[in-house]
mmCIF file with all atom_site columns, C-alpha atoms in Angstrom:
data_model
loop_
_atom_site.group_PDB
_atom_site.id
_atom_site.type_symbol
_atom_site.label_atom_id
_atom_site.label_alt_id
_atom_site.label_comp_id
_atom_site.label_asym_id
_atom_site.label_entity_id
_atom_site.label_seq_id
_atom_site.pdbx_PDB_ins_code
_atom_site.Cartn_x
_atom_site.Cartn_y
_atom_site.Cartn_z
_atom_site.occupancy
_atom_site.B_iso_or_equiv
_atom_site.pdbx_formal_charge
_atom_site.auth_seq_id
_atom_site.auth_comp_id
_atom_site.auth_asym_id
_atom_site.auth_atom_id
_atom_site.pdbx_PDB_model_num
ATOM 1   C CA . UNK A 1 1   ? 10.863  -11.296 9.232   1.00 74.00 ? 27  UNK A CA 1
ATOM 2   C CA . UNK A 1 2   ? 9.246   -7.944  9.705   1.00 82.00 ? 28  UNK A CA 1
ATOM 3   C CA . UNK A 1 3   ? 5.591   -7.687  10.616  1.00 89.00 ? 29  UNK A CA 1
ATOM 4   C CA . UNK A 1 4   ? 2.965   -5.150  11.530  1.00 93.00 ? 30  UNK A CA 1
ATOM 5   C CA . UNK A 1 5   ? -0.052  -5.599  13.769  1.00 95.00 ? 31  UNK A CA 1
ATOM 6   C CA . UNK A 1 6   ? -3.140  -3.450  13.834  1.00 96.00 ? 32  UNK A CA 1
ATOM 7   C CA . UNK A 1 7   ? -5.058  -4.888  16.775  1.00 96.00 ? 33  UNK A CA 1
ATOM 8   C CA . UNK A 1 8   ? -8.366  -3.183  16.055  1.00 96.00 ? 34  UNK A CA 1
ATOM 9   C CA . UNK A 1 9   ? -10.485 -4.055  13.053  1.00 94.00 ? 35  UNK A CA 1
ATOM 10  C CA . UNK A 1 10  ? -12.602 -0.975  13.626  1.00 97.00 ? 36  UNK A CA 1
ATOM 11  C CA . UNK A 1 11  ? -12.403 2.199   15.668  1.00 98.00 ? 37  UNK A CA 1
ATOM 12  C CA . UNK A 1 12  ? -15.492 4.274   16.347  1.00 98.00 ? 38  UNK A CA 1
ATOM 13  C CA . UNK A 1 13  ? -15.255 7.891   17.423  1.00 98.00 ? 39  UNK A CA 1
ATOM 14  C CA . UNK A 1 14  ? -17.589 10.857  17.535  1.00 98.00 ? 40  UNK A CA 1
ATOM 15  C CA . UNK A 1 15  ? -16.838 13.899  15.416  1.00 98.00 ? 41  UNK A CA 1
ATOM 16  C CA . UNK A 1 16  ? -14.743 16.403  17.296  1.00 97.00 ? 42  UNK A CA 1
ATOM 17  C CA . UNK A 1 17  ? -13.237 13.826  19.619  1.00 98.00 ? 43  UNK A CA 1
ATOM 18  C CA . UNK A 1 18  ? -9.595  12.744  19.456  1.00 97.00 ? 44  UNK A CA 1
ATOM 19  C CA . UNK A 1 19  ? -8.842  9.531   17.629  1.00 97.00 ? 45  UNK A CA 1
ATOM 20  C CA . UNK A 1 20  ? -6.106  6.931   17.874  1.00 98.00 ? 46  UNK A CA 1
ATOM 21  C CA . UNK A 1 21  ? -5.462  4.073   15.493  1.00 98.00 ? 47  UNK A CA 1
ATOM 22  C CA . UNK A 1 22  ? -2.975  1.591   16.897  1.00 98.00 ? 48  UNK A CA 1
ATOM 23  C CA . UNK A 1 23  ? -0.022  -0.062  15.213  1.00 98.00 ? 49  UNK A CA 1
ATOM 24  C CA . UNK A 1 24  ? 2.785   -2.210  16.580  1.00 97.00 ? 50  UNK A CA 1
ATOM 25  C CA . UNK A 1 25  ? 5.669   -3.571  14.593  1.00 95.00 ? 51  UNK A CA 1
ATOM 26  C CA . UNK A 1 26  ? 8.395   -6.169  14.664  1.00 92.00 ? 52  UNK A CA 1
ATOM 27  C CA . UNK A 1 27  ? 11.507  -5.689  12.563  1.00 86.00 ? 53  UNK A CA 1
ATOM 28  C CA . UNK A 1 28  ? 15.197  -6.342  12.633  1.00 82.00 ? 54  UNK A CA 1
ATOM 29  C CA . UNK A 1 29  ? 17.256  -3.257  12.158  1.00 80.00 ? 55  UNK A CA 1
ATOM 30  C CA . UNK A 1 30  ? 15.924  0.290   12.123  1.00 81.00 ? 56  UNK A CA 1
ATOM 31  C CA . UNK A 1 31  ? 12.231  0.554   11.342  1.00 86.00 ? 57  UNK A CA 1
ATOM 32  C CA . UNK A 1 32  ? 10.883  2.848   8.674   1.00 89.00 ? 58  UNK A CA 1
ATOM 33  C CA . UNK A 1 33  ? 7.178   3.260   9.375   1.00 94.00 ? 59  UNK A CA 1
ATOM 34  C CA . UNK A 1 34  ? 4.338   4.530   7.234   1.00 95.00 ? 60  UNK A CA 1
ATOM 35  C CA . UNK A 1 35  ? 0.653   5.279   7.507   1.00 97.00 ? 61  UNK A CA 1
ATOM 36  C CA . UNK A 1 36  ? -1.679  5.160   4.522   1.00 97.00 ? 62  UNK A CA 1
ATOM 37  C CA . UNK A 1 37  ? -5.409  5.816   4.212   1.00 97.00 ? 63  UNK A CA 1
ATOM 38  C CA . UNK A 1 38  ? -7.805  4.203   1.744   1.00 95.00 ? 64  UNK A CA 1
ATOM 39  C CA . UNK A 1 39  ? -11.150 5.712   0.869   1.00 92.00 ? 65  UNK A CA 1
ATOM 40  C CA . UNK A 1 40  ? -13.832 3.564   -0.801  1.00 86.00 ? 66  UNK A CA 1
ATOM 41  C CA . UNK A 1 41  ? -12.952 2.544   -4.359  1.00 79.00 ? 67  UNK A CA 1
ATOM 42  C CA . UNK A 1 42  ? -9.619  4.342   -4.156  1.00 83.00 ? 68  UNK A CA 1
ATOM 43  C CA . UNK A 1 43  ? -5.991  3.379   -3.842  1.00 88.00 ? 69  UNK A CA 1
ATOM 44  C CA . UNK A 1 44  ? -3.858  3.957   -0.801  1.00 93.00 ? 70  UNK A CA 1
ATOM 45  C CA . UNK A 1 45  ? -3.011  7.545   -0.013  1.00 94.00 ? 71  UNK A CA 1
ATOM 46  C CA . UNK A 1 46  ? 0.161   8.408   1.894   1.00 94.00 ? 72  UNK A CA 1
ATOM 47  C CA . UNK A 1 47  ? -0.354  10.181  5.239   1.00 96.00 ? 73  UNK A CA 1
ATOM 48  C CA . UNK A 1 48  ? 3.017   10.264  6.967   1.00 96.00 ? 74  UNK A CA 1
ATOM 49  C CA . UNK A 1 49  ? 6.202   8.374   7.681   1.00 94.00 ? 75  UNK A CA 1
ATOM 50  C CA . UNK A 1 50  ? 8.850   7.986   10.345  1.00 94.00 ? 76  UNK A CA 1
ATOM 51  C CA . UNK A 1 51  ? 12.438  7.514   9.240   1.00 89.00 ? 77  UNK A CA 1
ATOM 52  C CA . UNK A 1 52  ? 14.500  9.043   12.001  1.00 86.00 ? 78  UNK A CA 1
ATOM 53  C CA . UNK A 1 53  ? 14.550  12.033  14.298  1.00 87.00 ? 79  UNK A CA 1
ATOM 54  C CA . UNK A 1 54  ? 11.622  13.460  16.239  1.00 90.00 ? 80  UNK A CA 1
ATOM 55  C CA . UNK A 1 55  ? 9.328   10.753  17.575  1.00 92.00 ? 81  UNK A CA 1
ATOM 56  C CA . UNK A 1 56  ? 6.225   12.804  16.767  1.00 96.00 ? 82  UNK A CA 1
ATOM 57  C CA . UNK A 1 57  ? 5.613   12.925  13.049  1.00 96.00 ? 83  UNK A CA 1
ATOM 58  C CA . UNK A 1 58  ? 3.099   15.286  11.494  1.00 96.00 ? 84  UNK A CA 1
ATOM 59  C CA . UNK A 1 59  ? 1.375   14.404  8.268   1.00 95.00 ? 85  UNK A CA 1
ATOM 60  C CA . UNK A 1 60  ? -1.487  15.254  5.953   1.00 92.00 ? 86  UNK A CA 1
ATOM 61  C CA . UNK A 1 61  ? -5.012  16.312  6.972   1.00 93.00 ? 87  UNK A CA 1
ATOM 62  C CA . UNK A 1 62  ? -4.042  17.044  10.579  1.00 95.00 ? 88  UNK A CA 1
ATOM 63  C CA . UNK A 1 63  ? -2.866  13.526  11.341  1.00 97.00 ? 89  UNK A CA 1
ATOM 64  C CA . UNK A 1 64  ? 0.196   12.759  13.401  1.00 97.00 ? 90  UNK A CA 1
ATOM 65  C CA . UNK A 1 65  ? 1.862   9.620   14.672  1.00 98.00 ? 91  UNK A CA 1
ATOM 66  C CA . UNK A 1 66  ? 4.055   8.882   17.630  1.00 96.00 ? 92  UNK A CA 1
ATOM 67  C CA . UNK A 1 67  ? 6.977   6.520   17.316  1.00 96.00 ? 93  UNK A CA 1
ATOM 68  C CA . UNK A 1 68  ? 7.742   4.617   20.506  1.00 96.00 ? 94  UNK A CA 1
ATOM 69  C CA . UNK A 1 69  ? 10.790  2.405   20.189  1.00 93.00 ? 95  UNK A CA 1
ATOM 70  C CA . UNK A 1 70  ? 10.493  0.741   23.606  1.00 94.00 ? 96  UNK A CA 1
ATOM 71  C CA . UNK A 1 71  ? 6.895   -0.280  22.927  1.00 95.00 ? 97  UNK A CA 1
ATOM 72  C CA . UNK A 1 72  ? 7.537   -0.900  19.208  1.00 95.00 ? 98  UNK A CA 1
ATOM 73  C CA . UNK A 1 73  ? 4.490   1.147   18.392  1.00 97.00 ? 99  UNK A CA 1
ATOM 74  C CA . UNK A 1 74  ? 3.558   3.800   15.858  1.00 98.00 ? 100 UNK A CA 1
ATOM 75  C CA . UNK A 1 75  ? 0.044   4.931   16.698  1.00 98.00 ? 101 UNK A CA 1
ATOM 76  C CA . UNK A 1 76  ? -1.815  7.313   14.417  1.00 98.00 ? 102 UNK A CA 1
ATOM 77  C CA . UNK A 1 77  ? -3.578  10.223  16.097  1.00 98.00 ? 103 UNK A CA 1
ATOM 78  C CA . UNK A 1 78  ? -5.696  13.238  15.373  1.00 98.00 ? 104 UNK A CA 1
ATOM 79  C CA . UNK A 1 79  ? -6.847  15.762  17.976  1.00 97.00 ? 105 UNK A CA 1
ATOM 80  C CA . UNK A 1 80  ? -10.312 16.305  16.497  1.00 97.00 ? 106 UNK A CA 1
ATOM 81  C CA . UNK A 1 81  ? -11.930 13.757  14.172  1.00 97.00 ? 107 UNK A CA 1
ATOM 82  C CA . UNK A 1 82  ? -14.004 14.664  11.138  1.00 97.00 ? 108 UNK A CA 1
ATOM 83  C CA . UNK A 1 83  ? -16.732 12.591  9.526   1.00 97.00 ? 109 UNK A CA 1
ATOM 84  C CA . UNK A 1 84  ? -14.664 12.733  6.335   1.00 95.00 ? 110 UNK A CA 1
ATOM 85  C CA . UNK A 1 85  ? -11.841 10.889  8.136   1.00 97.00 ? 111 UNK A CA 1
ATOM 86  C CA . UNK A 1 86  ? -13.933 7.720   7.957   1.00 97.00 ? 112 UNK A CA 1
ATOM 87  C CA . UNK A 1 87  ? -11.838 5.318   5.903   1.00 97.00 ? 113 UNK A CA 1
ATOM 88  C CA . UNK A 1 88  ? -9.529  2.320   6.087   1.00 96.00 ? 114 UNK A CA 1
ATOM 89  C CA . UNK A 1 89  ? -6.114  2.991   7.609   1.00 97.00 ? 115 UNK A CA 1
ATOM 90  C CA . UNK A 1 90  ? -3.011  0.918   7.007   1.00 96.00 ? 116 UNK A CA 1
ATOM 91  C CA . UNK A 1 91  ? 0.245   0.863   8.912   1.00 97.00 ? 117 UNK A CA 1
ATOM 92  C CA . UNK A 1 92  ? 3.329   -0.401  7.089   1.00 94.00 ? 118 UNK A CA 1
ATOM 93  C CA . UNK A 1 93  ? 6.952   -1.042  7.947   1.00 91.00 ? 119 UNK A CA 1
ATOM 94  C CA . UNK A 1 94  ? 10.059  -1.288  5.849   1.00 85.00 ? 120 UNK A CA 1
ATOM 95  C CA . UNK A 1 95  ? 13.089  -3.015  7.208   1.00 64.00 ? 121 UNK A CA 1
ATOM 96  C CA . UNK A 1 96  ? 16.090  -0.828  6.549   1.00 63.00 ? 122 UNK A CA 1
ATOM 97  C CA . UNK A 1 97  ? 18.243  -3.905  6.099   1.00 62.00 ? 123 UNK A CA 1
ATOM 98  C CA . UNK A 1 98  ? 16.371  -5.168  3.056   1.00 60.00 ? 124 UNK A CA 1
ATOM 99  C CA . UNK A 1 99  ? 17.933  -4.691  -0.317  1.00 58.00 ? 125 UNK A CA 1
ATOM 100 C CA . UNK A 1 100 ? 15.042  -2.803  -1.824  1.00 63.00 ? 126 UNK A CA 1
ATOM 101 C CA . UNK A 1 101 ? 12.006  -0.819  -0.861  1.00 69.00 ? 127 UNK A CA 1
ATOM 102 C CA . UNK A 1 102 ? 9.676   -3.534  0.384   1.00 78.00 ? 128 UNK A CA 1
ATOM 103 C CA . UNK A 1 103 ? 6.762   -2.603  2.614   1.00 86.00 ? 129 UNK A CA 1
ATOM 104 C CA . UNK A 1 104 ? 4.904   -4.982  4.892   1.00 89.00 ? 130 UNK A CA 1
ATOM 105 C CA . UNK A 1 105 ? 1.371   -3.853  5.642   1.00 92.00 ? 131 UNK A CA 1
ATOM 106 C CA . UNK A 1 106 ? -0.988  -4.481  8.505   1.00 93.00 ? 132 UNK A CA 1
ATOM 107 C CA . UNK A 1 107 ? -4.494  -5.777  7.917   1.00 92.00 ? 133 UNK A CA 1
ATOM 108 C CA . UNK A 1 108 ? -5.991  -2.325  8.228   1.00 94.00 ? 134 UNK A CA 1
ATOM 109 C CA . UNK A 1 109 ? -8.255  -0.561  10.708  1.00 96.00 ? 135 UNK A CA 1
ATOM 110 C CA . UNK A 1 110 ? -11.571 0.858   9.679   1.00 96.00 ? 136 UNK A CA 1
ATOM 111 C CA . UNK A 1 111 ? -12.221 4.253   11.249  1.00 97.00 ? 137 UNK A CA 1
ATOM 112 C CA . UNK A 1 112 ? -15.828 5.304   11.571  1.00 97.00 ? 138 UNK A CA 1
ATOM 113 C CA . UNK A 1 113 ? -16.471 8.876   12.679  1.00 97.00 ? 139 UNK A CA 1
ATOM 114 C CA . UNK A 1 114 ? -20.062 9.570   13.599  1.00 97.00 ? 140 UNK A CA 1
ATOM 115 C CA . UNK A 1 115 ? -21.665 13.034  13.359  1.00 95.00 ? 141 UNK A CA 1
ATOM 116 C CA . UNK B 2 1   ? -4.559  12.525  -7.702  1.00 55.00 ? 20  UNK B CA 1
ATOM 117 C CA . UNK B 2 2   ? -1.287  10.829  -6.901  1.00 68.00 ? 21  UNK B CA 1
ATOM 118 C CA . UNK B 2 3   ? 0.078   10.752  -10.424 1.00 93.00 ? 22  UNK B CA 1
ATOM 119 C CA . UNK B 2 4   ? -0.399  7.008   -10.788 1.00 96.00 ? 23  UNK B CA 1
ATOM 120 C CA . UNK B 2 5   ? -3.189  5.835   -13.061 1.00 96.00 ? 24  UNK B CA 1
ATOM 121 C CA . UNK B 2 6   ? -4.548  2.354   -13.611 1.00 97.00 ? 25  UNK B CA 1
ATOM 122 C CA . UNK B 2 7   ? -6.785  0.935   -16.316 1.00 97.00 ? 26  UNK B CA 1
ATOM 123 C CA . UNK B 2 8   ? -9.245  -0.575  -16.398 1.00 97.00 ? 27  UNK B CA 1
ATOM 124 C CA . UNK B 2 9   ? -10.791 0.298   -13.048 1.00 95.00 ? 28  UNK B CA 1
ATOM 125 C CA . UNK B 2 10  ? -13.025 -2.761  -13.151 1.00 96.00 ? 29  UNK B CA 1
ATOM 126 C CA . UNK B 2 11  ? -12.558 -6.045  -14.982 1.00 96.00 ? 30  UNK B CA 1
ATOM 127 C CA . UNK B 2 12  ? -14.649 -9.177  -15.116 1.00 95.00 ? 31  UNK B CA 1
ATOM 128 C CA . UNK B 2 13  ? -13.138 -12.184 -16.816 1.00 92.00 ? 32  UNK B CA 1
ATOM 129 C CA . UNK B 2 14  ? -13.651 -15.875 -17.197 1.00 89.00 ? 33  UNK B CA 1
ATOM 130 C CA . UNK B 2 15  ? -11.071 -18.423 -16.196 1.00 87.00 ? 34  UNK B CA 1
ATOM 131 C CA . UNK B 2 16  ? -10.034 -19.030 -19.787 1.00 87.00 ? 35  UNK B CA 1
ATOM 132 C CA . UNK B 2 17  ? -9.639  -15.387 -20.759 1.00 88.00 ? 36  UNK B CA 1
ATOM 133 C CA . UNK B 2 18  ? -6.443  -13.425 -21.221 1.00 93.00 ? 37  UNK B CA 1
ATOM 134 C CA . UNK B 2 19  ? -6.423  -9.828  -20.115 1.00 95.00 ? 38  UNK B CA 1
ATOM 135 C CA . UNK B 2 20  ? -3.917  -7.175  -19.083 1.00 97.00 ? 39  UNK B CA 1
ATOM 136 C CA . UNK B 2 21  ? -3.871  -4.510  -16.391 1.00 98.00 ? 40  UNK B CA 1
ATOM 137 C CA . UNK B 2 22  ? -2.070  -1.280  -17.111 1.00 98.00 ? 41  UNK B CA 1
ATOM 138 C CA . UNK B 2 23  ? -0.380  1.150   -14.779 1.00 98.00 ? 42  UNK B CA 1
ATOM 139 C CA . UNK B 2 24  ? 1.205   4.468   -15.687 1.00 97.00 ? 43  UNK B CA 1
ATOM 140 C CA . UNK B 2 25  ? 3.038   6.858   -13.415 1.00 96.00 ? 44  UNK B CA 1
ATOM 141 C CA . UNK B 2 26  ? 3.553   10.527  -14.238 1.00 94.00 ? 45  UNK B CA 1
ATOM 142 C CA . UNK B 2 27  ? 5.915   11.246  -11.357 1.00 93.00 ? 46  UNK B CA 1
ATOM 143 C CA . UNK B 2 28  ? 9.285   10.506  -12.939 1.00 91.00 ? 47  UNK B CA 1
ATOM 144 C CA . UNK B 2 29  ? 9.810   7.600   -10.564 1.00 90.00 ? 48  UNK B CA 1
ATOM 145 C CA . UNK B 2 30  ? 12.206  4.736   -11.150 1.00 89.00 ? 49  UNK B CA 1
ATOM 146 C CA . UNK B 2 31  ? 10.560  1.887   -9.263  1.00 90.00 ? 50  UNK B CA 1
ATOM 147 C CA . UNK B 2 32  ? 7.124   0.330   -9.751  1.00 92.00 ? 51  UNK B CA 1
ATOM 148 C CA . UNK B 2 33  ? 5.189   -2.282  -7.799  1.00 93.00 ? 52  UNK B CA 1
ATOM 149 C CA . UNK B 2 34  ? 2.199   -4.575  -8.118  1.00 95.00 ? 53  UNK B CA 1
ATOM 150 C CA . UNK B 2 35  ? 0.165   -5.435  -5.014  1.00 94.00 ? 54  UNK B CA 1
ATOM 151 C CA . UNK B 2 36  ? -2.847  -7.649  -4.466  1.00 95.00 ? 55  UNK B CA 1
ATOM 152 C CA . UNK B 2 37  ? -5.467  -6.534  -1.944  1.00 94.00 ? 56  UNK B CA 1
ATOM 153 C CA . UNK B 2 38  ? -7.958  -9.157  -0.833  1.00 92.00 ? 57  UNK B CA 1
ATOM 154 C CA . UNK B 2 39  ? -10.664 -8.707  1.766   1.00 84.00 ? 58  UNK B CA 1
ATOM 155 C CA . UNK B 2 40  ? -9.528  -9.230  5.358   1.00 77.00 ? 59  UNK B CA 1
ATOM 156 C CA . UNK B 2 41  ? -5.895  -9.793  4.304   1.00 84.00 ? 60  UNK B CA 1
ATOM 157 C CA . UNK B 2 42  ? -2.847  -7.531  4.316   1.00 85.00 ? 61  UNK B CA 1
ATOM 158 C CA . UNK B 2 43  ? -1.660  -6.120  1.047   1.00 90.00 ? 62  UNK B CA 1
ATOM 159 C CA . UNK B 2 44  ? 0.488   -8.673  -0.739  1.00 90.00 ? 63  UNK B CA 1
ATOM 160 C CA . UNK B 2 45  ? 3.487   -7.471  -2.689  1.00 90.00 ? 64  UNK B CA 1
ATOM 161 C CA . UNK B 2 46  ? 3.601   -9.326  -6.002  1.00 93.00 ? 65  UNK B CA 1
ATOM 162 C CA . UNK B 2 47  ? 6.328   -7.787  -8.132  1.00 92.00 ? 66  UNK B CA 1
ATOM 163 C CA . UNK B 2 48  ? 8.866   -4.989  -7.949  1.00 89.00 ? 67  UNK B CA 1
ATOM 164 C CA . UNK B 2 49  ? 10.587  -3.353  -10.892 1.00 90.00 ? 68  UNK B CA 1
ATOM 165 C CA . UNK B 2 50  ? 13.509  -1.021  -10.545 1.00 84.00 ? 69  UNK B CA 1
ATOM 166 C CA . UNK B 2 51  ? 14.819  0.786   -13.609 1.00 81.00 ? 70  UNK B CA 1
ATOM 167 C CA . UNK B 2 52  ? 12.714  -1.612  -15.701 1.00 81.00 ? 71  UNK B CA 1
ATOM 168 C CA . UNK B 2 53  ? 14.355  -4.674  -14.181 1.00 82.00 ? 72  UNK B CA 1
ATOM 169 C CA . UNK B 2 54  ? 12.381  -7.077  -12.051 1.00 82.00 ? 73  UNK B CA 1
ATOM 170 C CA . UNK B 2 55  ? 13.930  -7.246  -8.591  1.00 78.00 ? 74  UNK B CA 1
ATOM 171 C CA . UNK B 2 56  ? 11.251  -9.138  -6.729  1.00 74.00 ? 75  UNK B CA 1
ATOM 172 C CA . UNK B 2 57  ? 8.864   -11.941 -7.594  1.00 73.00 ? 76  UNK B CA 1
ATOM 173 C CA . UNK B 2 58  ? 7.096   -12.736 -4.389  1.00 73.00 ? 77  UNK B CA 1
ATOM 174 C CA . UNK B 2 59  ? 6.179   -16.374 -5.124  1.00 83.00 ? 78  UNK B CA 1
ATOM 175 C CA . UNK B 2 60  ? 3.446   -15.334 -7.503  1.00 92.00 ? 79  UNK B CA 1
ATOM 176 C CA . UNK B 2 61  ? 1.832   -18.019 -9.700  1.00 93.00 ? 80  UNK B CA 1
ATOM 177 C CA . UNK B 2 62  ? 2.873   -17.987 -13.317 1.00 92.00 ? 81  UNK B CA 1
ATOM 178 C CA . UNK B 2 63  ? -0.653  -17.140 -14.445 1.00 94.00 ? 82  UNK B CA 1
ATOM 179 C CA . UNK B 2 64  ? 0.366   -13.586 -13.479 1.00 96.00 ? 83  UNK B CA 1
ATOM 180 C CA . UNK B 2 65  ? 3.006   -12.175 -15.793 1.00 95.00 ? 84  UNK B CA 1
ATOM 181 C CA . UNK B 2 66  ? 4.389   -8.660  -15.293 1.00 95.00 ? 85  UNK B CA 1
ATOM 182 C CA . UNK B 2 67  ? 5.949   -6.466  -17.918 1.00 95.00 ? 86  UNK B CA 1
ATOM 183 C CA . UNK B 2 68  ? 7.753   -3.155  -17.530 1.00 94.00 ? 87  UNK B CA 1
ATOM 184 C CA . UNK B 2 69  ? 8.626   -1.714  -20.944 1.00 94.00 ? 88  UNK B CA 1
ATOM 185 C CA . UNK B 2 70  ? 9.878   1.579   -19.516 1.00 93.00 ? 89  UNK B CA 1
ATOM 186 C CA . UNK B 2 71  ? 10.049  3.345   -16.178 1.00 90.00 ? 90  UNK B CA 1
ATOM 187 C CA . UNK B 2 72  ? 6.619   4.938   -16.625 1.00 95.00 ? 91  UNK B CA 1
ATOM 188 C CA . UNK B 2 73  ? 4.577   1.880   -17.535 1.00 96.00 ? 92  UNK B CA 1
ATOM 189 C CA . UNK B 2 74  ? 3.844   -1.405  -15.842 1.00 96.00 ? 93  UNK B CA 1
ATOM 190 C CA . UNK B 2 75  ? 1.578   -4.183  -17.032 1.00 97.00 ? 94  UNK B CA 1
ATOM 191 C CA . UNK B 2 76  ? 0.170   -7.275  -15.400 1.00 97.00 ? 95  UNK B CA 1
ATOM 192 C CA . UNK B 2 77  ? -0.813  -9.926  -17.921 1.00 97.00 ? 96  UNK B CA 1
ATOM 193 C CA . UNK B 2 78  ? -3.430  -12.369 -16.724 1.00 96.00 ? 97  UNK B CA 1
ATOM 194 C CA . UNK B 2 79  ? -4.292  -15.797 -18.087 1.00 93.00 ? 98  UNK B CA 1
ATOM 195 C CA . UNK B 2 80  ? -6.210  -18.828 -16.847 1.00 93.00 ? 99  UNK B CA 1
ATOM 196 C CA . UNK B 2 81  ? -6.987  -17.163 -13.540 1.00 93.00 ? 100 UNK B CA 1
ATOM 197 C CA . UNK B 2 82  ? -8.904  -18.747 -10.693 1.00 94.00 ? 101 UNK B CA 1
ATOM 198 C CA . UNK B 2 83  ? -11.868 -17.311 -8.788  1.00 93.00 ? 102 UNK B CA 1
ATOM 199 C CA . UNK B 2 84  ? -9.632  -16.840 -5.744  1.00 93.00 ? 103 UNK B CA 1
ATOM 200 C CA . UNK B 2 85  ? -7.609  -14.361 -7.801  1.00 95.00 ? 104 UNK B CA 1
ATOM 201 C CA . UNK B 2 86  ? -10.502 -11.932 -7.568  1.00 95.00 ? 105 UNK B CA 1
ATOM 202 C CA . UNK B 2 87  ? -9.173  -8.901  -5.711  1.00 95.00 ? 106 UNK B CA 1
ATOM 203 C CA . UNK B 2 88  ? -8.154  -5.272  -5.999  1.00 95.00 ? 107 UNK B CA 1
ATOM 204 C CA . UNK B 2 89  ? -4.834  -5.002  -7.816  1.00 97.00 ? 108 UNK B CA 1
ATOM 205 C CA . UNK B 2 90  ? -2.858  -1.935  -6.886  1.00 96.00 ? 109 UNK B CA 1
ATOM 206 C CA . UNK B 2 91  ? 0.070   -0.393  -8.656  1.00 96.00 ? 110 UNK B CA 1
ATOM 207 C CA . UNK B 2 92  ? 2.548   1.871   -6.886  1.00 94.00 ? 111 UNK B CA 1
ATOM 208 C CA . UNK B 2 93  ? 5.699   3.786   -7.734  1.00 93.00 ? 112 UNK B CA 1
ATOM 209 C CA . UNK B 2 94  ? 8.548   5.364   -5.818  1.00 90.00 ? 113 UNK B CA 1
ATOM 210 C CA . UNK B 2 95  ? 11.317  7.768   -6.708  1.00 86.00 ? 114 UNK B CA 1
ATOM 211 C CA . UNK B 2 96  ? 14.512  5.868   -6.240  1.00 73.00 ? 115 UNK B CA 1
ATOM 212 C CA . UNK B 2 97  ? 15.807  2.642   -7.660  1.00 65.00 ? 116 UNK B CA 1
ATOM 213 C CA . UNK B 2 98  ? 16.104  -0.353  -5.413  1.00 53.00 ? 117 UNK B CA 1
ATOM 214 C CA . UNK B 2 99  ? 18.475  0.059   -2.549  1.00 51.00 ? 118 UNK B CA 1
ATOM 215 C CA . UNK B 2 100 ? 18.310  1.382   0.961   1.00 52.00 ? 119 UNK B CA 1
ATOM 216 C CA . UNK B 2 101 ? 15.562  3.737   0.029   1.00 61.00 ? 120 UNK B CA 1
ATOM 217 C CA . UNK B 2 102 ? 13.334  5.500   2.498   1.00 71.00 ? 121 UNK B CA 1
ATOM 218 C CA . UNK B 2 103 ? 11.183  6.817   -0.251  1.00 81.00 ? 122 UNK B CA 1
ATOM 219 C CA . UNK B 2 104 ? 7.421   6.897   -0.215  1.00 88.00 ? 123 UNK B CA 1
ATOM 220 C CA . UNK B 2 105 ? 5.375   4.664   -2.459  1.00 90.00 ? 124 UNK B CA 1
ATOM 221 C CA . UNK B 2 106 ? 2.487   6.349   -4.248  1.00 92.00 ? 125 UNK B CA 1
ATOM 222 C CA . UNK B 2 107 ? -0.464  4.197   -5.223  1.00 94.00 ? 126 UNK B CA 1
ATOM 223 C CA . UNK B 2 108 ? -2.876  4.175   -8.097  1.00 95.00 ? 127 UNK B CA 1
ATOM 224 C CA . UNK B 2 109 ? -6.639  3.719   -7.617  1.00 94.00 ? 128 UNK B CA 1
ATOM 225 C CA . UNK B 2 110 ? -6.503  -0.003  -8.383  1.00 95.00 ? 129 UNK B CA 1
ATOM 226 C CA . UNK B 2 111 ? -8.258  -2.403  -10.714 1.00 96.00 ? 130 UNK B CA 1
ATOM 227 C CA . UNK B 2 112 ? -11.105 -4.388  -9.210  1.00 95.00 ? 131 UNK B CA 1
ATOM 228 C CA . UNK B 2 113 ? -10.808 -7.823  -10.780 1.00 96.00 ? 132 UNK B CA 1
ATOM 229 C CA . UNK B 2 114 ? -13.557 -10.437 -10.687 1.00 95.00 ? 133 UNK B CA 1
ATOM 230 C CA . UNK B 2 115 ? -12.843 -13.913 -12.031 1.00 94.00 ? 134 UNK B CA 1
ATOM 231 C CA . UNK B 2 116 ? -15.916 -15.962 -12.808 1.00 92.00 ? 135 UNK B CA 1
#
């Protein structure tokens, strides 16, 4: 069965510094990978996804993610963090062999950007 | 705004009550989903509807009853819930019907449910 691991419950970074939120996955078949962000009292907001092609995926709000097949990772990155990036981030994977669009989510990583 | 709305945003109910959660998508999508989000746990997929037909029931107790009258609306009927059912219930939609879709799911803001 497919699974996603987000090894860090929380990531702390100072504003202006680069940030990385880690995600590793396990799936049979080709992985389709997603990142979502959740602000307080809000639903999940789509950031970016990897389906195929270039391993570096660019998404919303200056975020990008790097797909690494050998390390089964899909880490989320941003060159310069903003205080407003503070939120809960979820990695998700969809197994391309499943019969319908079913996502498996990680437990989430809380990003705290300090001024 | 993602084009997916949910009402009510907050709901408090007793264990003997019957209530319903509503989700509406304004994106012209063909698939809709219910998720449960509990603290410290991954999102749990509950139900999937594609073209108004239920295609997934992820071992959800019968006290949760979904309904999809058309491709724009999705309901979750609740009855005789337990305190452990307290959670954020999220609705999502995606463009394509079930299949080998790579489409993105778009989420509503959720309903915060508290069962007393």
